[in-house]
Structures are given as structure tokens and as C-alpha cells.
């Protein structure tokens, strides 16, 4: 298969850019074997809609079901490896003076790939906190036999330290993401359906501030009609081509 051709204007802008921000979603981890949210689920969890499990109400109704779902996802992610899309963003960070990687993903694969300037908008699958009082809990006591385990400080049920629907994003992280979007000369939206707010607002913040906005996704999204360039394809194919054609290196 031939390498996708990256628009010359994008290459020129990237070569001189000092500030670049990237927003990623579940699609960038799809090629690592991590299921996305809004594409068909397989196996054990095919009967559940992930959007209905990622809510405080779902946890209140059936904490064991939701906790089990997260344990299953942790196991999938532990087996997964960063893919060429993640690795290409590590190369991009090395070449841009002020680079911010904003991710909606909770899988930690960007950090495992070697990215540094990461803002995790929706938390992290491998941390837990207490459902009653939000106490952070390092190394949750998974061996207790109780599902979900209890908070060692207050006895409340533990939950994953992620952001569910109806919950606020961590304010300092969202503020930093909005600042990066406002200041970016080039803003990428990669592997996200652009449906979930406030993350979905960030490309529009960048557009309004004058950035070149580039979407990388095999499918169109509600953002597609608005972007400067829409690169249709898998992140693990398009991003390495972009790095190679911009800086002449193989990521
Ligand atoms: C590939 C690929 C490949 C495949 N390469 N691409 C304004 C308007 C309307 C509603 C709201 C609004 N503001 C707030 C809301 C409510 C709500 C919301 O957005 N609802 C919409 C769904 C309508 N937002 C919230 O509740 C947020 N909180 C909030 O705003 O607080 C203030 C507030 C409170 C109460 C009321 C009002 C305001 C919180 C949102 C939290 C989202 N949490 C989740 C779960 C995280 C934990 C976990 O992982 O379990 O985050 S939901 C889920 O969606 C997860 C994801 O991060 C997020 C985004 O999904 P993503 O990453 O885009 O994945 P997919 O599956 O949707 O798309 C994958 C894409 O990849 C597809 O496009 C594929 O084509 C593509 N792809 N292979 C590149 N190889």
C-alpha cells in the first residue's frame, strides 16, 4: 500500500511551528487492540453499552458490574503495546518547542510510548479513588476479595479515577488544555468521534484562535466540515507518514 500524501501546506506550517497541540481519542489505541467506545464491542461485554457503564448512576446501581468492566479493560490494556501512531507523536514532541498532548484516553499508552507533555482529560484506568469522598488511593487493595474493594481511609467503595458522564473534568487539566488549544499554531484531532464535551470544544477553540486544525480519522465526524485538513486513514498509518514527510525521519 502506498504511503498517504500529506498536504504541502501542513508540512510547511509544521516545520516552522513552535506551538502544537494534539487531542487524541480511543481511535489512536485501536491499532493496539484497545476497543473504542462507539464502535461495536466484542466478547463478554458486547451486550453492554459502554456509555451506560461510564456513569455514576451505573456504579450506584451495580458497582460490581462496573468495577468488573474496568478490571477487564485494565487487563486488555496491560497486554497492549503502543503502536506506530503513539510513537509518531513522541517524535513530534521531540521536534516542537512547545508541544502539548491532550488525551481523552485513560489507557496510559502515550506515556508508555515515551510522550512527556500529556494532559489526561478523563483520568487514568490504573488509579482508583473513593466513590464516597474522592480520597485518592494508591495501589488499591485488589486482593481483598470484596468487589469493588473498600477505601482504606473511609470505608467507602472504590471506583476507578476516571471522569464519567455528568462529572466535572479536573479543572487544572482542562484549563491547561484550553490554553494549549488557544496558543497552538497547529492543532490535531486524532482518533476521536468529537462527540464528547468539553473535549470536543477544543478544536473549535483552536480554530477560533487562528490555528490550522487537522483531523486524522478513517471516518468523518461532526468536526470534519470545519477543519483545515481532514486526513482520512488510521492514525498508525497517517502519523508515521506525516513525520517522515515533514522531518524526513522514520518514527
Ligand atoms: C480511528 C481508528 C484509527 C477508529 N485511527 N482513528 C455540551 C453539549 C452536549 C452535551 C454536553 C455538553 N457539555 C457536557 C455535556 C455532557 C457530556 C457529553 O459530552 N455528552 C455528549 C455525549 C452528548 N459530557 C460530560 O458529562 C462531561 N462532563 C462535563 O461536561 O461536566 C460538566 C457538566 C456536568 C453535568 C452536566 C453538564 C455539564 C464528562 C465527559 C466524560 C467522558 N467520559 C468517558 C469515559 C471515561 C472513562 C472510561 O474510559 O471508561 O470518556 S465516555 C468516553 O467518550 C470516554 C472517551 O474518552 C470519550 C470520547 O470517546 P472517543 O475517544 O472519541 O472514542 P469513540 O469511540 O467515540 O471514537 C473513536 C473514534 O476513533 C471514531 O471516530 C473512529 O472512527 C476512530 N478510529 N480506529 C484513527 N485506527
mmCIF file of N, CA and C in Angstrom, residues 58-168:
data_model
loop_
_atom_site.group_PDB
_atom_site.id
_atom_site.type_symbol
_atom_site.label_atom_id
_atom_site.label_comp_id
_atom_site.label_asym_id
_atom_site.label_seq_id
_atom_site.Cartn_x
_atom_site.Cartn_y
_atom_site.Cartn_z
ATOM 1 N N UNK A 58 -24.686 4.207 36.980
ATOM 2 C CA UNK A 58 -24.422 2.782 36.717
ATOM 3 C C UNK A 58 -23.676 2.178 37.897
ATOM 4 N N UNK A 59 -22.715 2.930 38.445
ATOM 5 C CA UNK A 59 -21.932 2.416 39.576
ATOM 6 C C UNK A 59 -22.813 2.269 40.817
ATOM 7 N N UNK A 60 -23.699 3.253 41.024
ATOM 8 C CA UNK A 60 -24.606 3.177 42.184
ATOM 9 C C UNK A 60 -25.509 1.945 42.059
ATOM 10 N N UNK A 61 -26.018 1.720 40.822
ATOM 11 C CA UNK A 61 -26.946 0.604 40.600
ATOM 12 C C UNK A 61 -26.252 -0.740 40.755
ATOM 13 N N UNK A 62 -25.047 -0.837 40.166
ATOM 14 C CA UNK A 62 -24.389 -2.141 40.141
ATOM 15 C C UNK A 62 -22.865 -1.950 40.162
ATOM 16 N N UNK A 63 -22.311 -1.647 41.361
ATOM 17 C CA UNK A 63 -20.871 -1.362 41.444
ATOM 18 C C UNK A 63 -20.016 -2.540 40.983
ATOM 19 N N UNK A 64 -20.483 -3.743 41.251
ATOM 20 C CA UNK A 64 -19.664 -4.911 40.867
ATOM 21 C C UNK A 64 -19.518 -5.013 39.347
ATOM 22 N N UNK A 65 -20.636 -4.775 38.629
ATOM 23 C CA UNK A 65 -20.593 -4.848 37.162
ATOM 24 C C UNK A 65 -19.609 -3.818 36.604
ATOM 25 N N UNK A 66 -19.707 -2.587 37.103
ATOM 26 C CA UNK A 66 -18.857 -1.518 36.572
ATOM 27 C C UNK A 66 -17.401 -1.779 36.943
ATOM 28 N N UNK A 67 -17.158 -2.180 38.188
ATOM 29 C CA UNK A 67 -15.778 -2.470 38.602
ATOM 30 C C UNK A 67 -15.186 -3.608 37.738
ATOM 31 N N UNK A 68 -15.975 -4.654 37.514
ATOM 32 C CA UNK A 68 -15.510 -5.785 36.688
ATOM 33 C C UNK A 68 -15.152 -5.327 35.274
ATOM 34 N N UNK A 69 -15.970 -4.409 34.738
ATOM 35 C CA UNK A 69 -15.704 -3.897 33.385
ATOM 36 C C UNK A 69 -14.343 -3.195 33.340
ATOM 37 N N UNK A 70 -14.053 -2.401 34.370
ATOM 38 C CA UNK A 70 -12.771 -1.693 34.400
ATOM 39 C C UNK A 70 -11.600 -2.656 34.609
ATOM 40 N N UNK A 71 -11.802 -3.697 35.422
ATOM 41 C CA UNK A 71 -10.725 -4.683 35.620
ATOM 42 C C UNK A 71 -10.435 -5.387 34.287
ATOM 43 N N UNK A 72 -11.509 -5.724 33.561
ATOM 44 C CA UNK A 72 -11.348 -6.364 32.247
ATOM 45 C C UNK A 72 -10.576 -5.442 31.295
ATOM 46 N N UNK A 73 -10.917 -4.143 31.322
ATOM 47 C CA UNK A 73 -10.231 -3.187 30.445
ATOM 48 C C UNK A 73 -8.764 -3.027 30.848
ATOM 49 N N UNK A 74 -8.508 -3.005 32.171
ATOM 50 C CA UNK A 74 -7.107 -2.929 32.627
ATOM 51 C C UNK A 74 -6.309 -4.099 32.060
ATOM 52 N N UNK A 75 -6.924 -5.282 32.100
ATOM 53 C CA UNK A 75 -6.198 -6.463 31.615
ATOM 54 C C UNK A 75 -5.903 -6.338 30.118
ATOM 55 N N UNK A 76 -6.898 -5.870 29.344
ATOM 56 C CA UNK A 76 -6.684 -5.663 27.888
ATOM 57 C C UNK A 76 -5.541 -4.686 27.656
ATOM 58 N N UNK A 77 -5.536 -3.588 28.437
ATOM 59 C CA UNK A 77 -4.528 -2.542 28.205
ATOM 60 C C UNK A 77 -3.145 -3.030 28.625
ATOM 61 N N UNK A 78 -3.079 -3.813 29.720
ATOM 62 C CA UNK A 78 -1.771 -4.347 30.147
ATOM 63 C C UNK A 78 -1.145 -5.194 29.051
ATOM 64 N N UNK A 79 -1.995 -5.893 28.278
ATOM 65 C CA UNK A 79 -1.476 -6.759 27.208
ATOM 66 C C UNK A 79 -1.130 -5.964 25.949
ATOM 67 N N UNK A 80 -1.632 -4.730 25.872
ATOM 68 C CA UNK A 80 -1.450 -3.934 24.646
ATOM 69 C C UNK A 80 -0.090 -3.228 24.655
ATOM 70 N N UNK A 81 0.395 -2.917 23.472
ATOM 71 C CA UNK A 81 1.639 -2.158 23.315
ATOM 72 C C UNK A 81 1.330 -0.895 22.525
ATOM 73 N N UNK A 82 2.063 0.201 22.795
ATOM 74 C CA UNK A 82 1.894 1.397 21.965
ATOM 75 C C UNK A 82 2.131 1.047 20.487
ATOM 76 N N UNK A 83 1.402 1.725 19.596
ATOM 77 C CA UNK A 83 1.506 1.413 18.169
ATOM 78 C C UNK A 83 2.219 2.561 17.429
ATOM 79 N N UNK A 84 2.429 2.426 16.114
ATOM 80 C CA UNK A 84 3.167 3.475 15.387
ATOM 81 C C UNK A 84 2.548 4.872 15.491
ATOM 82 N N UNK A 85 1.236 4.966 15.749
ATOM 83 C CA UNK A 85 0.614 6.291 15.930
ATOM 84 C C UNK A 85 1.113 6.942 17.210
ATOM 85 N N UNK A 86 1.122 6.185 18.319
ATOM 86 C CA UNK A 86 1.653 6.719 19.589
ATOM 87 C C UNK A 86 3.120 7.123 19.404
ATOM 88 N N UNK A 87 3.893 6.260 18.736
ATOM 89 C CA UNK A 87 5.337 6.513 18.616
ATOM 90 C C UNK A 87 5.622 7.745 17.743
ATOM 91 N N UNK A 88 4.785 7.949 16.734
ATOM 92 C CA UNK A 88 4.977 9.135 15.869
ATOM 93 C C UNK A 88 4.767 10.419 16.685
ATOM 94 N N UNK A 89 3.846 10.388 17.657
ATOM 95 C CA UNK A 89 3.628 11.597 18.483
ATOM 96 C C UNK A 89 4.804 11.851 19.417
ATOM 97 N N UNK A 90 5.526 10.811 19.797
ATOM 98 C CA UNK A 90 6.756 11.000 20.586
ATOM 99 C C UNK A 90 7.773 11.748 19.730
ATOM 100 N N UNK A 91 7.877 11.361 18.463
ATOM 101 C CA UNK A 91 8.803 12.054 17.539
ATOM 102 C C UNK A 91 8.391 13.505 17.344
ATOM 103 N N UNK A 92 7.079 13.738 17.235
ATOM 104 C CA UNK A 92 6.614 15.111 17.033
ATOM 105 C C UNK A 92 7.004 15.966 18.246
ATOM 106 N N UNK A 93 6.806 15.431 19.438
ATOM 107 C CA UNK A 93 7.144 16.185 20.656
ATOM 108 C C UNK A 93 8.626 16.566 20.667
ATOM 109 N N UNK A 94 9.485 15.673 20.162
ATOM 110 C CA UNK A 94 10.933 15.957 20.147
ATOM 111 C C UNK A 94 11.272 17.131 19.249
ATOM 112 N N UNK A 95 10.404 17.402 18.265
ATOM 113 C CA UNK A 95 10.737 18.418 17.264
ATOM 114 C C UNK A 95 10.019 19.750 17.442
ATOM 115 N N UNK A 96 9.104 19.817 18.399
ATOM 116 C CA UNK A 96 8.312 21.044 18.578
ATOM 117 C C UNK A 96 8.661 21.650 19.937
ATOM 118 N N UNK A 97 8.993 22.945 19.957
ATOM 119 C CA UNK A 97 9.453 23.587 21.198
ATOM 120 C C UNK A 97 8.391 23.504 22.290
ATOM 121 N N UNK A 98 7.144 23.798 21.916
ATOM 122 C CA UNK A 98 6.072 23.826 22.922
ATOM 123 C C UNK A 98 4.964 22.886 22.432
ATOM 124 N N UNK A 99 4.995 21.691 22.960
ATOM 125 C CA UNK A 99 4.107 20.622 22.461
ATOM 126 C C UNK A 99 3.222 20.134 23.605
ATOM 127 N N UNK A 100 1.920 20.039 23.362
ATOM 128 C CA UNK A 100 1.007 19.520 24.391
ATOM 129 C C UNK A 100 0.166 18.392 23.799
ATOM 130 N N UNK A 101 0.175 17.267 24.481
ATOM 131 C CA UNK A 101 -0.630 16.120 24.065
ATOM 132 C C UNK A 101 -1.804 15.993 25.034
ATOM 133 N N UNK A 102 -2.989 16.325 24.518
ATOM 134 C CA UNK A 102 -4.204 16.269 25.336
ATOM 135 C C UNK A 102 -4.892 14.955 24.973
ATOM 136 N N UNK A 103 -5.105 14.099 25.950
ATOM 137 C CA UNK A 103 -5.752 12.832 25.593
ATOM 138 C C UNK A 103 -7.022 12.606 26.400
ATOM 139 N N UNK A 104 -8.027 12.050 25.706
ATOM 140 C CA UNK A 104 -9.245 11.607 26.395
ATOM 141 C C UNK A 104 -9.071 10.173 26.885
ATOM 142 N N UNK A 105 -7.977 9.535 26.468
ATOM 143 C CA UNK A 105 -7.809 8.115 26.788
ATOM 144 C C UNK A 105 -7.325 7.926 28.217
ATOM 145 N N UNK A 106 -7.776 6.829 28.804
ATOM 146 C CA UNK A 106 -7.405 6.529 30.191
ATOM 147 C C UNK A 106 -6.412 5.360 30.231
ATOM 148 N N UNK A 107 -5.893 4.961 29.042
ATOM 149 C CA UNK A 107 -5.111 3.718 28.971
ATOM 150 C C UNK A 107 -3.615 3.882 29.257
ATOM 151 N N UNK A 108 -3.128 5.115 29.335
ATOM 152 C CA UNK A 108 -1.713 5.336 29.660
ATOM 153 C C UNK A 108 -0.751 4.962 28.542
ATOM 154 N N UNK A 109 -1.255 4.671 27.330
ATOM 155 C CA UNK A 109 -0.345 4.201 26.271
ATOM 156 C C UNK A 109 0.558 5.310 25.736
ATOM 157 N N UNK A 110 0.109 6.575 25.800
ATOM 158 C CA UNK A 110 1.000 7.662 25.353
ATOM 159 C C UNK A 110 2.247 7.728 26.248
ATOM 160 N N UNK A 111 2.039 7.597 27.575
ATOM 161 C CA UNK A 111 3.199 7.657 28.483
ATOM 162 C C UNK A 111 4.099 6.444 28.244
ATOM 163 N N UNK A 112 3.483 5.278 28.072
ATOM 164 C CA UNK A 112 4.314 4.089 27.821
ATOM 165 C C UNK A 112 5.081 4.204 26.509
ATOM 166 N N UNK A 113 4.530 4.959 25.538
ATOM 167 C CA UNK A 113 5.236 5.136 24.260
ATOM 168 C C UNK A 113 6.443 6.063 24.427
ATOM 169 N N UNK A 114 6.385 6.967 25.439
ATOM 170 C CA UNK A 114 7.506 7.893 25.653
ATOM 171 C C UNK A 114 7.133 9.353 25.536
ATOM 172 N N UNK A 115 5.841 9.683 25.387
ATOM 173 C CA UNK A 115 5.428 11.093 25.393
ATOM 174 C C UNK A 115 5.554 11.627 26.815
ATOM 175 N N UNK A 116 5.804 12.965 26.925
ATOM 176 C CA UNK A 116 6.004 13.568 28.255
ATOM 177 C C UNK A 116 4.939 14.599 28.598
ATOM 178 N N UNK A 117 4.679 15.524 27.659
ATOM 179 C CA UNK A 117 3.755 16.633 27.973
ATOM 180 C C UNK A 117 2.321 16.166 27.728
ATOM 181 N N UNK A 118 1.785 15.413 28.687
ATOM 182 C CA UNK A 118 0.471 14.788 28.483
ATOM 183 C C UNK A 118 -0.538 15.369 29.472
ATOM 184 N N UNK A 119 -1.705 15.717 28.964
ATOM 185 C CA UNK A 119 -2.818 16.128 29.827
ATOM 186 C C UNK A 119 -3.903 15.063 29.692
ATOM 187 N N UNK A 120 -4.160 14.341 30.783
ATOM 188 C CA UNK A 120 -5.183 13.277 30.752
ATOM 189 C C UNK A 120 -6.517 13.886 31.187
ATOM 190 N N UNK A 121 -7.361 14.173 30.199
ATOM 191 C CA UNK A 121 -8.625 14.872 30.488
ATOM 192 C C UNK A 121 -9.600 14.010 31.277
ATOM 193 N N UNK A 122 -9.609 12.700 30.993
ATOM 194 C CA UNK A 122 -10.631 11.826 31.570
ATOM 195 C C UNK A 122 -10.059 10.849 32.605
ATOM 196 N N UNK A 123 -8.859 11.162 33.142
ATOM 197 C CA UNK A 123 -8.303 10.349 34.217
ATOM 198 C C UNK A 123 -7.473 9.190 33.718
ATOM 199 N N UNK A 124 -7.316 8.198 34.598
ATOM 200 C CA UNK A 124 -6.441 7.074 34.281
ATOM 201 C C UNK A 124 -7.008 5.781 34.886
ATOM 202 N N UNK A 125 -7.041 4.785 34.024
ATOM 203 C CA UNK A 125 -7.605 3.467 34.356
ATOM 204 C C UNK A 125 -6.890 2.788 35.515
ATOM 205 N N UNK A 126 -5.638 3.139 35.738
ATOM 206 C CA UNK A 126 -4.820 2.415 36.717
ATOM 207 C C UNK A 126 -4.758 3.111 38.075
ATOM 208 N N UNK A 127 -5.571 4.172 38.232
ATOM 209 C CA UNK A 127 -5.691 4.788 39.557
ATOM 210 C C UNK A 127 -7.103 4.527 40.076
ATOM 211 N N UNK A 128 -7.247 4.555 41.403
ATOM 212 C CA UNK A 128 -8.591 4.422 41.982
ATOM 213 C C UNK A 128 -8.821 5.580 42.935
ATOM 214 N N UNK A 129 -10.076 5.836 43.222
ATOM 215 C CA UNK A 129 -10.403 6.805 44.267
ATOM 216 C C UNK A 129 -11.684 6.313 44.938
ATOM 217 N N UNK A 130 -12.032 7.001 46.026
ATOM 218 C CA UNK A 130 -13.166 6.547 46.800
ATOM 219 C C UNK A 130 -14.445 7.174 46.251
ATOM 220 N N UNK A 131 -15.485 6.376 46.067
ATOM 221 C CA UNK A 131 -16.743 6.879 45.500
ATOM 222 C C UNK A 131 -17.429 7.848 46.460
ATOM 223 N N UNK A 132 -17.240 7.628 47.790
ATOM 224 C CA UNK A 132 -17.938 8.481 48.764
ATOM 225 C C UNK A 132 -17.275 9.845 48.889
ATOM 226 N N UNK A 133 -15.946 9.852 49.031
ATOM 227 C CA UNK A 133 -15.287 11.112 49.403
ATOM 228 C C UNK A 133 -14.150 11.509 48.481
ATOM 229 N N UNK A 134 -14.004 10.812 47.354
ATOM 230 C CA UNK A 134 -12.963 11.167 46.386
ATOM 231 C C UNK A 134 -11.537 10.993 46.910
ATOM 232 N N UNK A 135 -11.314 10.288 48.065
ATOM 233 C CA UNK A 135 -9.936 10.123 48.552
ATOM 234 C C UNK A 135 -9.147 9.364 47.478
ATOM 235 N N UNK A 136 -7.964 9.887 47.089
ATOM 236 C CA UNK A 136 -7.157 9.121 46.130
ATOM 237 C C UNK A 136 -6.576 7.891 46.804
ATOM 238 N N UNK A 137 -6.520 6.780 46.121
ATOM 239 C CA UNK A 137 -5.999 5.544 46.701
ATOM 240 C C UNK A 137 -4.930 4.968 45.791
ATOM 241 N N UNK A 138 -3.695 4.977 46.290
ATOM 242 C CA UNK A 138 -2.591 4.357 45.546
ATOM 243 C C UNK A 138 -2.689 2.854 45.737
ATOM 244 N N UNK A 139 -2.335 2.092 44.748
ATOM 245 C CA UNK A 139 -2.325 0.625 44.831
ATOM 246 C C UNK A 139 -3.578 0.073 45.513
ATOM 247 N N UNK A 140 -4.738 0.188 44.900
ATOM 248 C CA UNK A 140 -5.969 -0.296 45.526
ATOM 249 C C UNK A 140 -5.849 -1.763 45.933
ATOM 250 N N UNK A 141 -6.417 -2.115 47.090
ATOM 251 C CA UNK A 141 -6.261 -3.484 47.620
ATOM 252 C C UNK A 141 -7.104 -4.483 46.841
ATOM 253 N N UNK A 142 -6.621 -4.888 45.682
ATOM 254 C CA UNK A 142 -7.420 -5.731 44.784
ATOM 255 C C UNK A 142 -7.591 -7.147 45.327
ATOM 256 N N UNK A 143 -6.723 -7.521 46.266
ATOM 257 C CA UNK A 143 -6.744 -8.912 46.735
ATOM 258 C C UNK A 143 -7.730 -9.125 47.893
ATOM 259 N N UNK A 144 -8.497 -8.072 48.243
ATOM 260 C CA UNK A 144 -9.335 -8.165 49.441
ATOM 261 C C UNK A 144 -10.481 -9.177 49.305
ATOM 262 N N UNK A 145 -10.822 -9.517 48.060
ATOM 263 C CA UNK A 145 -11.927 -10.452 47.865
ATOM 264 C C UNK A 145 -13.252 -9.732 47.727
ATOM 265 N N UNK A 146 -13.282 -8.465 48.148
ATOM 266 C CA UNK A 146 -14.522 -7.700 48.011
ATOM 267 C C UNK A 146 -14.507 -6.979 46.672
ATOM 268 N N UNK A 147 -15.615 -7.006 45.944
ATOM 269 C CA UNK A 147 -15.665 -6.395 44.618
ATOM 270 C C UNK A 147 -16.791 -5.364 44.621
ATOM 271 N N UNK A 148 -16.535 -4.097 44.415
ATOM 272 C CA UNK A 148 -15.216 -3.468 44.429
ATOM 273 C C UNK A 148 -14.679 -3.384 45.853
ATOM 274 N N UNK A 149 -13.353 -3.220 45.975
ATOM 275 C CA UNK A 149 -12.777 -3.114 47.316
ATOM 276 C C UNK A 149 -13.191 -1.816 48.004
ATOM 277 N N UNK A 150 -12.890 -1.718 49.292
ATOM 278 C CA UNK A 150 -13.276 -0.547 50.092
ATOM 279 C C UNK A 150 -12.082 0.384 50.280
ATOM 280 N N UNK A 151 -12.388 1.661 50.454
ATOM 281 C CA UNK A 151 -11.363 2.671 50.705
ATOM 282 C C UNK A 151 -10.727 2.415 52.077
ATOM 283 N N UNK A 152 -9.378 2.310 52.142
ATOM 284 C CA UNK A 152 -8.742 2.052 53.432
ATOM 285 C C UNK A 152 -8.916 3.216 54.416
ATOM 286 N N UNK A 153 -9.227 4.428 53.898
ATOM 287 C CA UNK A 153 -9.364 5.577 54.814
ATOM 288 C C UNK A 153 -10.784 5.715 55.367
ATOM 289 N N UNK A 154 -11.803 5.639 54.487
ATOM 290 C CA UNK A 154 -13.152 5.946 54.984
ATOM 291 C C UNK A 154 -14.126 4.772 54.829
ATOM 292 N N UNK A 155 -13.688 3.695 54.189
ATOM 293 C CA UNK A 155 -14.559 2.523 54.079
ATOM 294 C C UNK A 155 -15.549 2.578 52.921
ATOM 295 N N UNK A 156 -15.533 3.696 52.178
ATOM 296 C CA UNK A 156 -16.426 3.803 51.010
ATOM 297 C C UNK A 156 -15.982 2.854 49.900
ATOM 298 N N UNK A 157 -16.855 2.665 48.907
ATOM 299 C CA UNK A 157 -16.474 1.795 47.786
ATOM 300 C C UNK A 157 -15.426 2.493 46.929
ATOM 301 N N UNK A 158 -14.472 1.727 46.426
ATOM 302 C CA UNK A 158 -13.505 2.297 45.495
ATOM 303 C C UNK A 158 -14.072 2.277 44.084
ATOM 304 N N UNK A 159 -13.666 3.261 43.303
ATOM 305 C CA UNK A 159 -14.045 3.350 41.891
ATOM 306 C C UNK A 159 -12.813 3.749 41.102
ATOM 307 N N UNK A 160 -12.799 3.541 39.792
ATOM 308 C CA UNK A 160 -11.642 3.987 39.015
ATOM 309 C C UNK A 160 -11.571 5.521 38.995
ATOM 310 N N UNK A 161 -10.357 6.052 38.942
ATOM 311 C CA UNK A 161 -10.163 7.507 38.955
ATOM 312 C C UNK A 161 -10.259 8.036 37.515
ATOM 313 N N UNK A 162 -11.480 7.917 36.970
ATOM 314 C CA UNK A 162 -11.750 8.387 35.602
ATOM 315 C C UNK A 162 -12.948 9.335 35.674
ATOM 316 N N UNK A 163 -13.176 10.061 34.565
ATOM 317 C CA UNK A 163 -14.286 11.031 34.553
ATOM 318 C C UNK A 163 -15.470 10.393 33.840
ATOM 319 N N UNK A 164 -16.560 10.234 34.568
ATOM 320 C CA UNK A 164 -17.776 9.665 33.993
ATOM 321 C C UNK A 164 -18.690 10.785 33.497
ATOM 322 N N UNK A 165 -19.692 10.408 32.682
ATOM 323 C CA UNK A 165 -20.665 11.395 32.193
ATOM 324 C C UNK A 165 -21.327 12.101 33.365
ATOM 325 N N UNK A 166 -21.477 13.411 33.225
ATOM 326 C CA UNK A 166 -22.107 14.211 34.277
ATOM 327 C C UNK A 166 -21.130 14.674 35.332
ATOM 328 N N UNK A 167 -19.868 14.219 35.255
ATOM 329 C CA UNK A 167 -18.866 14.644 36.235
ATOM 330 C C UNK A 167 -17.976 15.722 35.618
ATOM 331 N N UNK A 168 -17.416 16.554 36.493
ATOM 332 C CA UNK A 168 -16.537 17.621 36.024
ATOM 333 C C UNK A 168 -15.170 17.040 35.663
#
